[in-house]
Amino acid sequence: MEVAVDRPQVLLEDDHLLVLNKPAGWLVAEVDRDRTVLAWARQRALSMSADPQALHLVHRLDRDTSGCIVLAKSLEDAQKLGATFSDRRVYKSYVALTFPVPAVRWAEVEHLLRARRIEGGEKMEVVEQHGVLAQSEVEVLARGRRYGFVRVLPKQGRKHHIRVALADMGAPIIGDFLYGGRFVARQAKRVMLHARSLEFAHPHGLGHIRVHAPLARDLVTLFQQDGGLVPSALDRRHRRNRPKRKGPQGSDKRRR
């Protein structure tokens, strides 16, 4: 299922947390900006006679990235959920369109990343030492004529984590000028990355949260235009007994 959304969409809500489907192009939060996820959620809370200032962002997504984002409804809930994310007790799944298709079907990749100042912001670069560890599982789920439909399971939440991982594999995300260059950037109006799903324990022991954000329509349409078919088993768990090496056409484990 895919949707075209021009404003945040509620995926799950209870007394302690709110999970939204963030549209591409929206900032999560910014001072003096009205068109942000946090501002939208607080305005919604106000319309429901709730305290808008009680809402807190638990994690962040880049402006171009669509998909699941979590907000807490109190400072206590924000602290508990923040600890869950920082302690890596969250299963996160992303999908991306890449050009070209990664050379291997499945890979575990590890990098050390360090931020470098550039004009207008920061860029993460792969270094040999004195960086932060970024680990991911990457799996090609489908192929178009030129593009790969790729699932990425990041183990941490580093800045530009997935964008760097795929670019370093020689398969940058379509639309990503920063890590893919001009030709890759011209293929789409945004970075084709979607936060597909989140799984984590409820902060008050009320069971296990599992939520999926419908695929963004622009991502699906672009892949279909390339002759690709979105796989039906999009959310199956990675096979835990999958061998870690299968040769050049199978899987690959690498450390940078």
mmCIF file of C-alpha atoms in Angstrom:
data_model
loop_
_atom_site.group_PDB
_atom_site.id
_atom_site.type_symbol
_atom_site.label_atom_id
_atom_site.label_comp_id
_atom_site.label_asym_id
_atom_site.label_seq_id
_atom_site.Cartn_x
_atom_site.Cartn_y
_atom_site.Cartn_z
ATOM 1 C CA MET A 1 0.000 0.000 0.000
ATOM 2 C CA GLU A 2 1.248 3.485 -0.765
ATOM 3 C CA VAL A 3 -0.105 6.923 -0.007
ATOM 4 C CA ALA A 4 0.526 10.506 -1.032
ATOM 5 C CA VAL A 5 0.487 12.683 2.081
ATOM 6 C CA ASP A 6 0.920 16.447 2.257
ATOM 7 C CA ARG A 7 0.718 16.615 6.039
ATOM 8 C CA PRO A 8 1.555 14.224 8.902
ATOM 9 C CA GLN A 9 -0.684 11.176 9.247
ATOM 10 C CA VAL A 10 -1.410 9.472 12.581
ATOM 11 C CA LEU A 11 -0.275 5.840 12.541
ATOM 12 C CA LEU A 12 -0.640 4.994 16.242
ATOM 13 C CA GLU A 13 -1.616 6.884 19.370
ATOM 14 C CA ASP A 14 -2.272 6.243 23.050
ATOM 15 C CA ASP A 15 -1.977 8.204 26.303
ATOM 16 C CA HIS A 16 1.833 8.124 26.193
ATOM 17 C CA LEU A 17 3.005 8.338 22.609
ATOM 18 C CA LEU A 18 2.130 9.379 19.084
ATOM 19 C CA VAL A 19 3.586 7.826 15.921
ATOM 20 C CA LEU A 20 3.213 9.822 12.717
ATOM 21 C CA ASN A 21 3.871 9.246 9.043
ATOM 22 C CA LYS A 22 6.057 12.236 8.195
ATOM 23 C CA PRO A 23 5.742 13.576 4.642
ATOM 24 C CA ALA A 24 8.901 14.236 2.657
ATOM 25 C CA GLY A 25 9.839 17.905 2.696
ATOM 26 C CA TRP A 26 8.769 18.524 6.293
ATOM 27 C CA LEU A 27 11.258 19.455 8.987
ATOM 28 C CA VAL A 28 10.743 17.635 12.276
ATOM 29 C CA ALA A 29 11.299 20.799 14.332
ATOM 30 C CA GLU A 30 12.800 24.221 13.794
ATOM 31 C CA VAL A 31 12.589 27.489 15.679
ATOM 32 C CA ASP A 32 10.143 29.952 14.087
ATOM 33 C CA ARG A 33 8.881 27.431 11.546
ATOM 34 C CA ASP A 34 5.183 26.519 11.338
ATOM 35 C CA ARG A 35 5.465 23.715 8.779
ATOM 36 C CA THR A 36 7.163 21.183 11.014
ATOM 37 C CA VAL A 37 6.041 17.861 12.425
ATOM 38 C CA LEU A 38 6.268 19.123 16.007
ATOM 39 C CA ALA A 39 4.294 22.305 15.256
ATOM 40 C CA TRP A 40 1.610 20.271 13.467
ATOM 41 C CA ALA A 41 1.339 17.801 16.363
ATOM 42 C CA ARG A 42 1.108 20.595 18.925
ATOM 43 C CA GLN A 43 -1.597 22.372 16.942
ATOM 44 C CA ARG A 44 -3.508 19.092 16.750
ATOM 45 C CA ALA A 45 -3.169 18.629 20.521
ATOM 46 C CA LEU A 46 -4.472 22.152 21.093
ATOM 47 C CA SER A 47 -7.520 21.426 18.929
ATOM 48 C CA MET A 48 -8.192 18.362 21.110
ATOM 49 C CA SER A 49 -7.924 20.394 24.344
ATOM 50 C CA ALA A 50 -4.640 18.716 25.267
ATOM 51 C CA ASP A 51 -1.438 20.413 26.407
ATOM 52 C CA PRO A 52 0.589 21.081 23.239
ATOM 53 C CA GLN A 53 3.809 21.766 25.163
ATOM 54 C CA ALA A 54 3.738 18.245 26.627
ATOM 55 C CA LEU A 55 4.696 16.798 23.234
ATOM 56 C CA HIS A 56 8.376 15.984 22.690
ATOM 57 C CA LEU A 57 10.232 14.556 19.713
ATOM 58 C CA VAL A 58 11.901 11.236 20.528
ATOM 59 C CA HIS A 59 14.144 11.009 17.443
ATOM 60 C CA ARG A 60 14.660 12.783 14.125
ATOM 61 C CA LEU A 61 14.413 12.243 10.385
ATOM 62 C CA ASP A 62 16.040 14.277 7.631
ATOM 63 C CA ARG A 63 13.802 16.759 5.855
ATOM 64 C CA ASP A 64 13.619 14.652 2.670
ATOM 65 C CA THR A 65 12.985 11.363 4.492
ATOM 66 C CA SER A 66 9.371 10.222 4.792
ATOM 67 C CA GLY A 67 7.924 7.709 7.233
ATOM 68 C CA CYS A 68 7.678 6.787 10.916
ATOM 69 C CA ILE A 69 8.514 9.317 13.592
ATOM 70 C CA VAL A 70 7.720 9.066 17.315
ATOM 71 C CA LEU A 71 6.615 11.795 19.714
ATOM 72 C CA ALA A 72 6.142 11.416 23.462
ATOM 73 C CA LYS A 73 3.250 12.965 25.373
ATOM 74 C CA SER A 74 5.190 13.892 28.515
ATOM 75 C CA LEU A 75 8.752 14.538 29.603
ATOM 76 C CA GLU A 76 8.769 11.222 31.476
ATOM 77 C CA ASP A 77 7.652 9.341 28.360
ATOM 78 C CA ALA A 78 10.226 11.216 26.272
ATOM 79 C CA GLN A 79 13.005 10.164 28.640
ATOM 80 C CA LYS A 80 11.905 6.523 28.638
ATOM 81 C CA LEU A 81 11.500 6.361 24.865
ATOM 82 C CA GLY A 82 14.731 8.283 24.336
ATOM 83 C CA ALA A 83 16.572 5.678 26.400
ATOM 84 C CA THR A 84 14.987 2.914 24.323
ATOM 85 C CA PHE A 85 16.296 4.510 21.131
ATOM 86 C CA SER A 86 19.748 5.368 22.485
ATOM 87 C CA ASP A 87 20.186 1.864 23.947
ATOM 88 C CA ARG A 88 19.443 0.351 20.501
ATOM 89 C CA ARG A 89 16.305 -1.448 21.685
ATOM 90 C CA VAL A 90 14.376 -0.352 18.598
ATOM 91 C CA TYR A 91 14.043 -2.373 15.390
ATOM 92 C CA LYS A 92 14.127 0.137 12.527
ATOM 93 C CA SER A 93 13.493 -0.666 8.880
ATOM 94 C CA TYR A 94 14.018 1.736 5.975
ATOM 95 C CA VAL A 95 13.520 1.364 2.249
ATOM 96 C CA ALA A 96 15.377 3.315 -0.410
ATOM 97 C CA LEU A 97 15.733 3.521 -4.169
ATOM 98 C CA THR A 98 19.351 3.379 -5.307
ATOM 99 C CA PHE A 99 21.273 3.902 -8.525
ATOM 100 C CA PRO A 100 22.749 1.589 -9.505
ATOM 101 C CA VAL A 101 21.521 -1.601 -7.841
ATOM 102 C CA PRO A 102 23.988 -2.717 -5.118
ATOM 103 C CA ALA A 103 26.474 -5.304 -6.378
ATOM 104 C CA VAL A 104 25.533 -7.825 -3.672
ATOM 105 C CA ARG A 105 22.072 -9.010 -2.699
ATOM 106 C CA TRP A 106 22.705 -8.827 1.036
ATOM 107 C CA ALA A 107 25.442 -7.288 3.151
ATOM 108 C CA GLU A 108 26.363 -6.336 6.678
ATOM 109 C CA VAL A 109 28.267 -3.068 6.563
ATOM 110 C CA GLU A 110 30.158 -1.187 9.252
ATOM 111 C CA HIS A 111 31.705 2.253 9.037
ATOM 112 C CA LEU A 112 33.336 4.778 11.281
ATOM 113 C CA LEU A 113 31.770 8.163 10.560
ATOM 114 C CA ARG A 114 32.894 11.677 11.340
ATOM 115 C CA ALA A 115 31.200 14.981 10.541
ATOM 116 C CA ARG A 116 32.962 17.472 8.281
ATOM 117 C CA ARG A 117 31.861 21.076 7.953
ATOM 118 C CA ILE A 118 30.852 22.121 4.455
ATOM 119 C CA GLU A 119 29.210 25.231 3.091
ATOM 120 C CA GLY A 120 25.677 25.344 4.432
ATOM 121 C CA GLY A 121 25.986 22.484 6.896
ATOM 122 C CA GLU A 122 27.695 19.163 7.583
ATOM 123 C CA LYS A 123 28.648 16.059 5.646
ATOM 124 C CA MET A 124 29.458 12.704 7.207
ATOM 125 C CA GLU A 125 32.573 10.976 5.936
ATOM 126 C CA VAL A 126 33.991 7.488 6.382
ATOM 127 C CA VAL A 127 37.216 7.479 8.409
ATOM 128 C CA GLU A 128 39.672 4.815 9.550
ATOM 129 C CA GLN A 129 39.693 5.904 13.196
ATOM 130 C CA HIS A 130 38.269 8.425 15.664
ATOM 131 C CA GLY A 131 34.746 8.135 14.290
ATOM 132 C CA VAL A 132 31.401 6.843 15.558
ATOM 133 C CA LEU A 133 30.402 3.301 14.643
ATOM 134 C CA ALA A 134 27.559 2.913 12.131
ATOM 135 C CA GLN A 135 26.329 -0.623 11.375
ATOM 136 C CA SER A 136 23.614 -1.694 8.939
ATOM 137 C CA GLU A 137 22.138 -4.670 7.151
ATOM 138 C CA VAL A 138 21.408 -3.977 3.494
ATOM 139 C CA GLU A 139 19.217 -6.204 1.319
ATOM 140 C CA VAL A 140 18.128 -5.776 -2.289
ATOM 141 C CA LEU A 141 14.423 -6.668 -2.362
ATOM 142 C CA ALA A 142 13.689 -5.879 -6.021
ATOM 143 C CA ARG A 143 15.278 -4.514 -9.190
ATOM 144 C CA GLY A 144 14.090 -2.214 -11.926
ATOM 145 C CA ARG A 145 15.929 -1.552 -15.149
ATOM 146 C CA ARG A 146 18.364 0.774 -13.399
ATOM 147 C CA TYR A 147 17.193 1.218 -9.823
ATOM 148 C CA GLY A 148 17.396 -1.001 -6.772
ATOM 149 C CA PHE A 149 14.609 -1.260 -4.186
ATOM 150 C CA VAL A 150 16.635 -1.750 -1.035
ATOM 151 C CA ARG A 151 15.832 -2.404 2.614
ATOM 152 C CA VAL A 152 18.232 -1.121 5.260
ATOM 153 C CA LEU A 153 18.213 -2.070 8.945
ATOM 154 C CA PRO A 154 20.427 0.402 10.829
ATOM 155 C CA LYS A 155 21.627 -0.643 14.266
ATOM 156 C CA GLN A 156 22.324 2.914 15.405
ATOM 157 C CA GLY A 157 20.817 6.254 14.486
ATOM 158 C CA ARG A 158 23.775 8.219 13.159
ATOM 159 C CA LYS A 159 23.330 11.326 11.070
ATOM 160 C CA HIS A 160 23.052 10.369 7.361
ATOM 161 C CA HIS A 161 23.784 6.786 8.447
ATOM 162 C CA ILE A 162 21.928 5.052 5.603
ATOM 163 C CA ARG A 163 22.872 7.577 2.946
ATOM 164 C CA VAL A 164 26.573 7.089 3.661
ATOM 165 C CA ALA A 165 26.292 3.292 3.879
ATOM 166 C CA LEU A 166 24.670 2.961 0.452
ATOM 167 C CA ALA A 167 26.925 5.538 -1.190
ATOM 168 C CA ASP A 168 29.999 3.721 0.135
ATOM 169 C CA MET A 169 28.674 0.507 -1.449
ATOM 170 C CA GLY A 170 28.631 2.308 -4.806
ATOM 171 C CA ALA A 171 24.820 2.524 -4.831
ATOM 172 C CA PRO A 172 23.796 5.978 -3.566
ATOM 173 C CA ILE A 173 20.175 6.844 -2.922
ATOM 174 C CA ILE A 174 18.381 8.441 -5.855
ATOM 175 C CA GLY A 175 17.992 12.175 -5.347
ATOM 176 C CA ASP A 176 20.967 12.431 -2.976
ATOM 177 C CA PHE A 177 23.239 15.179 -4.288
ATOM 178 C CA LEU A 178 25.346 15.285 -1.116
ATOM 179 C CA TYR A 179 26.499 11.661 -1.314
ATOM 180 C CA GLY A 180 25.577 10.659 -4.854
ATOM 181 C CA GLY A 181 26.501 13.606 -7.036
ATOM 182 C CA ARG A 182 24.687 15.562 -9.705
ATOM 183 C CA PHE A 183 23.512 12.691 -11.950
ATOM 184 C CA VAL A 184 21.988 10.719 -9.071
ATOM 185 C CA ALA A 185 20.383 13.873 -7.671
ATOM 186 C CA ARG A 186 18.666 14.669 -10.981
ATOM 187 C CA GLN A 187 16.737 11.376 -10.940
ATOM 188 C CA ALA A 188 14.285 12.596 -8.270
ATOM 189 C CA LYS A 189 13.063 15.727 -6.497
ATOM 190 C CA ARG A 190 14.087 14.410 -3.093
ATOM 191 C CA VAL A 191 16.238 11.763 -1.424
ATOM 192 C CA MET A 192 14.261 8.537 -1.974
ATOM 193 C CA LEU A 193 14.461 7.224 1.589
ATOM 194 C CA HIS A 194 11.475 6.088 3.675
ATOM 195 C CA ALA A 195 11.358 5.080 7.348
ATOM 196 C CA ARG A 196 9.155 2.037 6.832
ATOM 197 C CA SER A 197 8.712 0.551 10.301
ATOM 198 C CA LEU A 198 9.541 0.739 13.995
ATOM 199 C CA GLU A 199 9.288 -1.903 16.715
ATOM 200 C CA PHE A 200 9.930 -1.283 20.406
ATOM 201 C CA ALA A 201 8.622 -2.014 23.893
ATOM 202 C CA HIS A 202 5.950 0.328 25.216
ATOM 203 C CA PRO A 203 7.484 2.766 27.745
ATOM 204 C CA HIS A 204 4.993 1.690 30.426
ATOM 205 C CA GLY A 205 5.123 -2.045 29.794
ATOM 206 C CA LEU A 206 1.890 -2.070 27.791
ATOM 207 C CA GLY A 207 3.042 -4.591 25.230
ATOM 208 C CA HIS A 208 5.114 -4.361 22.080
ATOM 209 C CA ILE A 209 4.686 -1.536 19.580
ATOM 210 C CA ARG A 210 4.964 -2.384 15.894
ATOM 211 C CA VAL A 211 4.029 0.240 13.339
ATOM 212 C CA HIS A 212 4.443 0.595 9.568
ATOM 213 C CA ALA A 213 4.261 3.742 7.462
ATOM 214 C CA PRO A 214 2.675 3.203 4.024
ATOM 215 C CA LEU A 215 5.197 3.724 1.260
ATOM 216 C CA ALA A 216 5.377 7.231 -0.138
ATOM 217 C CA ARG A 217 3.652 7.354 -3.518
ATOM 218 C CA ASP A 218 6.465 9.255 -5.237
ATOM 219 C CA LEU A 219 8.923 6.499 -4.309
ATOM 220 C CA VAL A 220 6.647 3.731 -5.583
ATOM 221 C CA THR A 221 5.807 5.607 -8.790
ATOM 222 C CA LEU A 222 9.464 6.246 -9.608
ATOM 223 C CA PHE A 223 10.329 2.577 -9.126
ATOM 224 C CA GLN A 224 7.394 1.459 -11.271
ATOM 225 C CA GLN A 225 8.435 3.885 -14.013
ATOM 226 C CA ASP A 226 11.793 2.120 -13.971
ATOM 227 C CA GLY A 227 10.039 -1.203 -14.587
ATOM 228 C CA GLY A 228 10.257 -2.337 -10.975
ATOM 229 C CA LEU A 229 7.662 -4.173 -8.899
ATOM 230 C CA VAL A 230 7.428 -3.445 -5.179
ATOM 231 C CA PRO A 231 7.793 -6.798 -3.364
ATOM 232 C CA SER A 232 4.817 -8.165 -1.452
ATOM 233 C CA ALA A 233 6.989 -9.532 1.390
ATOM 234 C CA LEU A 234 8.242 -6.066 2.204
ATOM 235 C CA ASP A 235 8.192 -6.430 5.983
ATOM 236 C CA ARG A 236 9.397 -9.959 6.520
ATOM 237 C CA ARG A 237 12.096 -10.281 9.154
ATOM 238 C CA HIS A 238 15.626 -10.976 7.984
ATOM 239 C CA ARG A 239 16.400 -14.704 8.117
ATOM 240 C CA ARG A 240 18.568 -15.129 11.188
ATOM 241 C CA ASN A 241 20.266 -18.267 9.864
ATOM 242 C CA ARG A 242 21.273 -16.645 6.605
ATOM 243 C CA PRO A 243 24.969 -17.339 5.912
ATOM 244 C CA LYS A 244 27.103 -14.239 6.197
ATOM 245 C CA ARG A 245 29.147 -15.043 3.096
ATOM 246 C CA LYS A 246 28.005 -16.549 -0.185
ATOM 247 C CA GLY A 247 30.544 -15.276 -2.657
ATOM 248 C CA PRO A 248 30.263 -12.422 -5.128
ATOM 249 C CA GLN A 249 26.603 -13.001 -6.023
ATOM 250 C CA GLY A 250 25.389 -13.661 -2.504
ATOM 251 C CA SER A 251 26.061 -11.800 0.681
ATOM 252 C CA ASP A 252 28.980 -9.765 1.854
ATOM 253 C CA LYS A 253 30.266 -8.615 5.211
ATOM 254 C CA ARG A 254 32.537 -5.638 5.202
ATOM 255 C CA ARG A 255 34.126 -3.225 7.638
ATOM 256 C CA ARG A 256 35.415 0.178 6.701
#
